[in-house]
Amino acid sequence: DAGITQSPRYKITETGRQVTLMCHQTWSHSYMFWYRQDLGHGLRLIYYSAAADITDKGEVPDGYVVSRSKTENFPLTLESATRSQTSVYFCASSESGTGNTIYFGEGSWLTVV
Amino acid sequence: EDKVVQSPLSLVVHEGDTVTLNCSYEVTNFRSLLWYKQEKKAPTFLFMLTSSGIEKKSGRLSSILDKKELFSILNITATQTGDSAIYLCAVLKGAQKLVFGQGTRLTINP
């Protein structure tokens, strides 16, 4: 039972580089989400997807791109990484979208130098 | 602008103490309020509260929602070192969006 997996778990990159964080879930959940967690801010929604080929912006989408060509995958791309994007990124999935059925991945720690 | 505010941001107590964590919110299209526990990795679900005044309980943890005053509390009685974690409050609003508070970092000393 793999559940929801993120890769890479840890990444150091340079300013200006493109970085893609991968997220894969094995439950065929309809909803998938990307959050970032920073000290003092809790988790903030970057993008979410209600189904394959349907994505929408969250609170902090600037500088990020997502796609959802397959139900099970929801990659997050930083097109040109900036130091302010140093953060912990959590992918999550949910069948119904209600908070008690959201399952989070283990997180991807990204440092932009 | 949607806002979820938790207090205190940090709390240190001794094992056996009782703690109360607070969460206030101003969110449009409120659907429910949720509490999560986060121990160094992914948040795990604790409670979902939809109706005012109905206490949810799980072992030593309990939570209640006041939709008139727009706040919720999470109580932990007889705390143990394993309760040390960040506790996150979040409000689910329309379109399946969770708005999180900053979290309360709880440390239980033996």
PDB file of C-alpha atoms in Angstrom:
ATOM      1  CA  ASP A   1       0.000   0.000   0.000  1.00  0.00           C
ATOM      2  CA  ALA A   2       2.197   2.840  -1.290  1.00  0.00           C
ATOM      3  CA  GLY A   3      -0.408   5.584  -0.783  1.00  0.00           C
ATOM      4  CA  ILE A   4       0.973   8.942  -1.753  1.00  0.00           C
ATOM      5  CA  THR A   5       4.641   9.414  -2.529  1.00  0.00           C
ATOM      6  CA  GLN A   6       6.700  12.471  -3.266  1.00  0.00           C
ATOM      7  CA  SER A   7      10.073  12.776  -4.955  1.00  0.00           C
ATOM      8  CA  PRO A   8      12.637  13.982  -4.441  1.00  0.00           C
ATOM      9  CA  ARG A   9      12.393  14.157  -0.666  1.00  0.00           C
ATOM     10  CA  TYR A  10      15.319  16.549  -0.441  1.00  0.00           C
ATOM     11  CA  LYS A  11      16.647  18.892  -3.110  1.00  0.00           C
ATOM     12  CA  ILE A  12      19.130  21.735  -3.267  1.00  0.00           C
ATOM     13  CA  THR A  13      19.048  23.851  -6.396  1.00  0.00           C
ATOM     14  CA  GLU A  14      20.358  27.156  -7.626  1.00  0.00           C
ATOM     15  CA  THR A  15      18.447  30.332  -8.252  1.00  0.00           C
ATOM     16  CA  GLY A  16      17.029  30.419 -11.767  1.00  0.00           C
ATOM     17  CA  ARG A  17      16.957  26.659 -12.304  1.00  0.00           C
ATOM     18  CA  GLN A  18      13.818  24.758 -13.154  1.00  0.00           C
ATOM     19  CA  VAL A  19      12.781  22.187 -10.564  1.00  0.00           C
ATOM     20  CA  THR A  20       9.995  19.617 -10.692  1.00  0.00           C
ATOM     21  CA  LEU A  21       8.582  17.950  -7.614  1.00  0.00           C
ATOM     22  CA  MET A  22       6.742  14.747  -8.335  1.00  0.00           C
ATOM     23  CA  CYS A  23       3.654  13.400  -6.600  1.00  0.00           C
ATOM     24  CA  HIS A  24       2.091  10.016  -7.166  1.00  0.00           C
ATOM     25  CA  GLN A  25      -0.926   8.449  -5.474  1.00  0.00           C
ATOM     26  CA  THR A  26      -2.173   4.886  -5.776  1.00  0.00           C
ATOM     27  CA  TRP A  27      -5.762   5.376  -4.601  1.00  0.00           C
ATOM     28  CA  SER A  28      -7.186   6.969  -7.778  1.00  0.00           C
ATOM     29  CA  HIS A  29      -8.354   9.920  -5.699  1.00  0.00           C
ATOM     30  CA  SER A  30     -10.009  12.663  -7.708  1.00  0.00           C
ATOM     31  CA  TYR A  31      -8.536  15.604  -5.812  1.00  0.00           C
ATOM     32  CA  MET A  32      -4.877  16.436  -5.486  1.00  0.00           C
ATOM     33  CA  PHE A  33      -3.233  19.413  -3.838  1.00  0.00           C
ATOM     34  CA  TRP A  34       0.129  21.080  -3.438  1.00  0.00           C
ATOM     35  CA  TYR A  35       0.900  23.017  -0.248  1.00  0.00           C
ATOM     36  CA  ARG A  36       4.007  24.768   0.960  1.00  0.00           C
ATOM     37  CA  GLN A  37       4.872  25.073   4.637  1.00  0.00           C
ATOM     38  CA  ASP A  38       6.951  27.938   5.961  1.00  0.00           C
ATOM     39  CA  LEU A  39       7.683  29.016   9.504  1.00  0.00           C
ATOM     40  CA  GLY A  40       4.967  31.323  10.740  1.00  0.00           C
ATOM     41  CA  HIS A  41       2.586  30.575   7.875  1.00  0.00           C
ATOM     42  CA  GLY A  42       1.325  27.065   8.404  1.00  0.00           C
ATOM     43  CA  LEU A  43       0.439  25.339   5.134  1.00  0.00           C
ATOM     44  CA  ARG A  44      -0.567  27.421   2.148  1.00  0.00           C
ATOM     45  CA  LEU A  45      -2.285  26.044  -0.942  1.00  0.00           C
ATOM     46  CA  ILE A  46      -0.356  26.510  -4.178  1.00  0.00           C
ATOM     47  CA  TYR A  47      -2.500  24.632  -6.699  1.00  0.00           C
ATOM     48  CA  TYR A  48      -5.132  21.970  -6.637  1.00  0.00           C
ATOM     49  CA  SER A  49      -6.801  19.661  -9.096  1.00  0.00           C
ATOM     50  CA  ALA A  50     -10.309  18.213  -9.007  1.00  0.00           C
ATOM     51  CA  ALA A  51      -9.652  15.632 -11.740  1.00  0.00           C
ATOM     52  CA  ALA A  52      -7.314  14.876 -14.605  1.00  0.00           C
ATOM     53  CA  ASP A  53      -6.829  17.923 -16.834  1.00  0.00           C
ATOM     54  CA  ILE A  54      -8.558  20.216 -14.304  1.00  0.00           C
ATOM     55  CA  THR A  55      -6.344  22.461 -12.196  1.00  0.00           C
ATOM     56  CA  ASP A  56      -6.896  25.692 -10.287  1.00  0.00           C
ATOM     57  CA  LYS A  57      -4.876  28.221  -8.369  1.00  0.00           C
ATOM     58  CA  GLY A  58      -4.648  28.345  -4.602  1.00  0.00           C
ATOM     59  CA  GLU A  59      -3.399  31.118  -2.332  1.00  0.00           C
ATOM     60  CA  VAL A  60       0.210  31.341  -3.573  1.00  0.00           C
ATOM     61  CA  PRO A  61       0.456  30.139  -7.209  1.00  0.00           C
ATOM     62  CA  ASP A  62       2.973  32.662  -8.569  1.00  0.00           C
ATOM     63  CA  GLY A  63       6.162  31.045  -9.866  1.00  0.00           C
ATOM     64  CA  TYR A  64       4.658  27.552  -9.996  1.00  0.00           C
ATOM     65  CA  VAL A  65       3.167  25.440 -12.761  1.00  0.00           C
ATOM     66  CA  VAL A  66       1.203  22.205 -12.429  1.00  0.00           C
ATOM     67  CA  SER A  67      -0.242  19.625 -14.754  1.00  0.00           C
ATOM     68  CA  ARG A  68      -2.464  16.592 -14.307  1.00  0.00           C
ATOM     69  CA  SER A  69      -2.479  14.460 -17.430  1.00  0.00           C
ATOM     70  CA  LYS A  70      -3.082  11.293 -15.381  1.00  0.00           C
ATOM     71  CA  THR A  71      -5.233  10.918 -12.271  1.00  0.00           C
ATOM     72  CA  GLU A  72      -2.411   9.461 -10.215  1.00  0.00           C
ATOM     73  CA  ASN A  73       0.262  12.090 -10.911  1.00  0.00           C
ATOM     74  CA  PHE A  74       0.392  15.770 -10.034  1.00  0.00           C
ATOM     75  CA  PRO A  75       3.831  17.288 -10.657  1.00  0.00           C
ATOM     76  CA  LEU A  76       4.717  20.777  -9.434  1.00  0.00           C
ATOM     77  CA  THR A  77       7.269  22.767 -11.417  1.00  0.00           C
ATOM     78  CA  LEU A  78       9.176  25.823 -10.301  1.00  0.00           C
ATOM     79  CA  GLU A  79      10.002  27.402 -13.636  1.00  0.00           C
ATOM     80  CA  SER A  80      12.817  29.622 -12.372  1.00  0.00           C
ATOM     81  CA  ALA A  81      13.516  28.927  -8.719  1.00  0.00           C
ATOM     82  CA  THR A  82      13.965  31.830  -6.306  1.00  0.00           C
ATOM     83  CA  ARG A  83      15.233  31.844  -2.725  1.00  0.00           C
ATOM     84  CA  SER A  84      11.748  32.693  -1.500  1.00  0.00           C
ATOM     85  CA  GLN A  85      10.640  29.293  -2.772  1.00  0.00           C
ATOM     86  CA  THR A  86      12.836  27.539  -0.236  1.00  0.00           C
ATOM     87  CA  SER A  87      10.229  25.603   1.686  1.00  0.00           C
ATOM     88  CA  VAL A  88       8.763  22.234   2.531  1.00  0.00           C
ATOM     89  CA  TYR A  89       6.276  21.117  -0.100  1.00  0.00           C
ATOM     90  CA  PHE A  90       3.450  18.720   0.694  1.00  0.00           C
ATOM     91  CA  CYS A  91       1.372  16.953  -1.867  1.00  0.00           C
ATOM     92  CA  ALA A  92      -2.022  15.657  -0.781  1.00  0.00           C
ATOM     93  CA  SER A  93      -4.886  13.708  -2.258  1.00  0.00           C
ATOM     94  CA  SER A  94      -8.539  13.217  -1.413  1.00  0.00           C
ATOM     95  CA  GLU A  95     -11.432  11.306  -2.866  1.00  0.00           C
ATOM     96  CA  SER A  96     -14.098  13.750  -1.796  1.00  0.00           C
ATOM     97  CA  GLY A  97     -12.157  16.924  -1.089  1.00  0.00           C
ATOM     98  CA  THR A  98     -13.357  17.103   2.492  1.00  0.00           C
ATOM     99  CA  GLY A  99     -10.713  17.768   5.095  1.00  0.00           C
ATOM    100  CA  ASN A 100     -11.060  14.516   6.993  1.00  0.00           C
ATOM    101  CA  THR A 101     -10.221  12.470   3.927  1.00  0.00           C
ATOM    102  CA  ILE A 102      -7.144  14.372   2.789  1.00  0.00           C
ATOM    103  CA  TYR A 103      -3.953  12.327   2.909  1.00  0.00           C
ATOM    104  CA  PHE A 104      -0.600  14.063   2.841  1.00  0.00           C
ATOM    105  CA  GLY A 105       2.662  12.882   1.368  1.00  0.00           C
ATOM    106  CA  GLU A 106       5.839  12.896   3.429  1.00  0.00           C
ATOM    107  CA  GLY A 107       6.991  16.252   2.091  1.00  0.00           C
ATOM    108  CA  SER A 108       9.759  17.495  -0.179  1.00  0.00           C
ATOM    109  CA  TRP A 109      12.373  19.746   1.405  1.00  0.00           C
ATOM    110  CA  LEU A 110      13.574  22.242  -1.223  1.00  0.00           C
ATOM    111  CA  THR A 111      16.422  24.666  -0.701  1.00  0.00           C
ATOM    112  CA  VAL A 112      17.180  27.309  -3.320  1.00  0.00           C
ATOM    113  CA  VAL A 113      20.656  28.815  -3.016  1.00  0.00           C
TER     114      VAL A 113
ATOM    115  CA  GLU B   1      -9.137  37.927   3.106  1.00  0.00           C
ATOM    116  CA  ASP B   2      -9.505  34.508   4.770  1.00  0.00           C
ATOM    117  CA  LYS B   3      -7.719  34.202   8.076  1.00  0.00           C
ATOM    118  CA  VAL B   4      -7.119  31.385  10.560  1.00  0.00           C
ATOM    119  CA  VAL B   5      -5.195  32.346  13.697  1.00  0.00           C
ATOM    120  CA  GLN B   6      -3.875  29.922  16.284  1.00  0.00           C
ATOM    121  CA  SER B   7      -2.683  30.662  19.775  1.00  0.00           C
ATOM    122  CA  PRO B   8      -0.377  30.208  21.450  1.00  0.00           C
ATOM    123  CA  LEU B   9       2.235  29.715  18.734  1.00  0.00           C
ATOM    124  CA  SER B  10       4.407  27.759  21.124  1.00  0.00           C
ATOM    125  CA  LEU B  11       3.716  26.022  24.417  1.00  0.00           C
ATOM    126  CA  VAL B  12       5.941  24.053  26.784  1.00  0.00           C
ATOM    127  CA  VAL B  13       4.374  22.034  29.594  1.00  0.00           C
ATOM    128  CA  HIS B  14       5.193  19.106  31.860  1.00  0.00           C
ATOM    129  CA  GLU B  15       3.964  15.615  31.308  1.00  0.00           C
ATOM    130  CA  GLY B  16       0.572  15.156  32.931  1.00  0.00           C
ATOM    131  CA  ASP B  17      -0.551  18.729  32.417  1.00  0.00           C
ATOM    132  CA  THR B  18      -3.700  19.659  30.526  1.00  0.00           C
ATOM    133  CA  VAL B  19      -3.376  22.018  27.570  1.00  0.00           C
ATOM    134  CA  THR B  20      -5.840  24.051  25.541  1.00  0.00           C
ATOM    135  CA  LEU B  21      -5.012  25.167  22.030  1.00  0.00           C
ATOM    136  CA  ASN B  22      -7.008  27.924  20.374  1.00  0.00           C
ATOM    137  CA  CYS B  23      -8.068  28.592  16.821  1.00  0.00           C
ATOM    138  CA  SER B  24     -10.068  31.567  15.567  1.00  0.00           C
ATOM    139  CA  TYR B  25     -11.144  32.115  12.006  1.00  0.00           C
ATOM    140  CA  GLU B  26     -12.626  34.541   9.516  1.00  0.00           C
ATOM    141  CA  VAL B  27     -13.328  32.574   6.367  1.00  0.00           C
ATOM    142  CA  THR B  28     -15.972  32.925   3.675  1.00  0.00           C
ATOM    143  CA  ASN B  29     -17.978  29.853   2.649  1.00  0.00           C
ATOM    144  CA  PHE B  30     -17.167  27.957   5.832  1.00  0.00           C
ATOM    145  CA  ARG B  31     -17.804  24.211   5.589  1.00  0.00           C
ATOM    146  CA  SER B  32     -15.933  22.697   8.515  1.00  0.00           C
ATOM    147  CA  LEU B  33     -12.984  23.148  10.859  1.00  0.00           C
ATOM    148  CA  LEU B  34     -10.270  20.548  11.145  1.00  0.00           C
ATOM    149  CA  TRP B  35      -7.424  19.767  13.500  1.00  0.00           C
ATOM    150  CA  TYR B  36      -4.255  17.971  12.432  1.00  0.00           C
ATOM    151  CA  LYS B  37      -1.185  16.752  14.296  1.00  0.00           C
ATOM    152  CA  GLN B  38       2.197  17.087  12.619  1.00  0.00           C
ATOM    153  CA  GLU B  39       5.247  15.246  13.938  1.00  0.00           C
ATOM    154  CA  LYS B  40       8.251  16.100  11.757  1.00  0.00           C
ATOM    155  CA  LYS B  41       6.541  15.012   8.564  1.00  0.00           C
ATOM    156  CA  ALA B  42       3.047  14.826   7.104  1.00  0.00           C
ATOM    157  CA  PRO B  43       0.055  16.181   9.033  1.00  0.00           C
ATOM    158  CA  THR B  44      -2.324  13.528  10.282  1.00  0.00           C
ATOM    159  CA  PHE B  45      -6.038  14.100  10.770  1.00  0.00           C
ATOM    160  CA  LEU B  46      -7.457  14.447  14.283  1.00  0.00           C
ATOM    161  CA  PHE B  47     -10.937  15.959  14.146  1.00  0.00           C
ATOM    162  CA  MET B  48     -13.443  17.514  11.805  1.00  0.00           C
ATOM    163  CA  LEU B  49     -16.026  19.860  13.340  1.00  0.00           C
ATOM    164  CA  THR B  50     -19.052  21.064  11.472  1.00  0.00           C
ATOM    165  CA  SER B  51     -21.654  21.918  14.104  1.00  0.00           C
ATOM    166  CA  SER B  52     -21.410  24.278  17.063  1.00  0.00           C
ATOM    167  CA  GLY B  53     -21.308  22.943  20.589  1.00  0.00           C
ATOM    168  CA  ILE B  54     -20.816  19.269  19.789  1.00  0.00           C
ATOM    169  CA  GLU B  55     -17.653  17.948  21.374  1.00  0.00           C
ATOM    170  CA  LYS B  56     -15.554  15.489  19.422  1.00  0.00           C
ATOM    171  CA  LYS B  57     -13.452  13.186  21.565  1.00  0.00           C
ATOM    172  CA  SER B  58     -10.679  10.711  20.935  1.00  0.00           C
ATOM    173  CA  GLY B  59      -8.948   9.342  23.988  1.00  0.00           C
ATOM    174  CA  ARG B  60      -7.300  12.228  25.822  1.00  0.00           C
ATOM    175  CA  LEU B  61      -7.999  14.673  22.996  1.00  0.00           C
ATOM    176  CA  SER B  62     -11.204  16.610  22.540  1.00  0.00           C
ATOM    177  CA  SER B  63     -12.328  19.538  20.463  1.00  0.00           C
ATOM    178  CA  ILE B  64     -15.314  21.825  20.130  1.00  0.00           C
ATOM    179  CA  LEU B  65     -16.457  24.491  17.704  1.00  0.00           C
ATOM    180  CA  ASP B  66     -18.267  27.781  18.313  1.00  0.00           C
ATOM    181  CA  LYS B  67     -19.631  29.044  14.990  1.00  0.00           C
ATOM    182  CA  LYS B  68     -21.117  32.164  16.545  1.00  0.00           C
ATOM    183  CA  GLU B  69     -17.824  33.369  18.017  1.00  0.00           C
ATOM    184  CA  LEU B  70     -15.799  31.785  15.175  1.00  0.00           C
ATOM    185  CA  PHE B  71     -13.354  29.744  17.186  1.00  0.00           C
ATOM    186  CA  SER B  72     -12.434  26.246  18.197  1.00  0.00           C
ATOM    187  CA  ILE B  73     -10.371  24.731  20.982  1.00  0.00           C
ATOM    188  CA  LEU B  74      -8.390  21.530  21.160  1.00  0.00           C
ATOM    189  CA  ASN B  75      -7.892  20.074  24.633  1.00  0.00           C
ATOM    190  CA  ILE B  76      -5.338  17.475  25.575  1.00  0.00           C
ATOM    191  CA  THR B  77      -5.555  16.038  29.084  1.00  0.00           C
ATOM    192  CA  ALA B  78      -2.868  14.095  30.959  1.00  0.00           C
ATOM    193  CA  THR B  79      -0.292  15.014  28.321  1.00  0.00           C
ATOM    194  CA  GLN B  80       2.458  12.584  27.364  1.00  0.00           C
ATOM    195  CA  THR B  81       5.800  13.174  25.640  1.00  0.00           C
ATOM    196  CA  GLY B  82       4.311  11.583  22.527  1.00  0.00           C
ATOM    197  CA  ASP B  83       1.899  14.499  22.286  1.00  0.00           C
ATOM    198  CA  SER B  84       4.804  16.784  21.387  1.00  0.00           C
ATOM    199  CA  ALA B  85       4.068  18.015  17.874  1.00  0.00           C
ATOM    200  CA  ILE B  86       2.783  20.920  15.843  1.00  0.00           C
ATOM    201  CA  TYR B  87      -0.993  21.130  15.978  1.00  0.00           C
ATOM    202  CA  LEU B  88      -2.597  22.648  12.926  1.00  0.00           C
ATOM    203  CA  CYS B  89      -6.052  24.130  12.670  1.00  0.00           C
ATOM    204  CA  ALA B  90      -7.595  24.467   9.213  1.00  0.00           C
ATOM    205  CA  VAL B  91     -10.903  25.634   7.814  1.00  0.00           C
ATOM    206  CA  LEU B  92     -12.425  23.898   4.814  1.00  0.00           C
ATOM    207  CA  LYS B  93     -14.203  26.341   2.590  1.00  0.00           C
ATOM    208  CA  GLY B  94     -16.076  25.953  -0.663  1.00  0.00           C
ATOM    209  CA  ALA B  95     -14.237  24.267  -3.555  1.00  0.00           C
ATOM    210  CA  GLN B  96     -12.318  21.912  -1.278  1.00  0.00           C
ATOM    211  CA  LYS B  97      -9.822  24.518  -0.126  1.00  0.00           C
ATOM    212  CA  LEU B  98      -8.188  24.225   3.272  1.00  0.00           C
ATOM    213  CA  VAL B  99      -7.005  27.441   4.913  1.00  0.00           C
ATOM    214  CA  PHE B 100      -4.473  26.678   7.646  1.00  0.00           C
ATOM    215  CA  GLY B 101      -3.439  28.554  10.740  1.00  0.00           C
ATOM    216  CA  GLN B 102       0.227  29.006  11.640  1.00  0.00           C
ATOM    217  CA  GLY B 103       0.232  26.026  13.947  1.00  0.00           C
ATOM    218  CA  THR B 104       0.950  25.639  17.672  1.00  0.00           C
ATOM    219  CA  ARG B 105       4.215  23.937  18.564  1.00  0.00           C
ATOM    220  CA  LEU B 106       3.562  21.880  21.702  1.00  0.00           C
ATOM    221  CA  THR B 107       6.453  20.489  23.708  1.00  0.00           C
ATOM    222  CA  ILE B 108       5.836  18.079  26.569  1.00  0.00           C
ATOM    223  CA  ASN B 109       8.734  17.739  28.996  1.00  0.00           C
ATOM    224  CA  PRO B 110       9.032  14.574  31.113  1.00  0.00           C
TER     225      PRO B 110
END
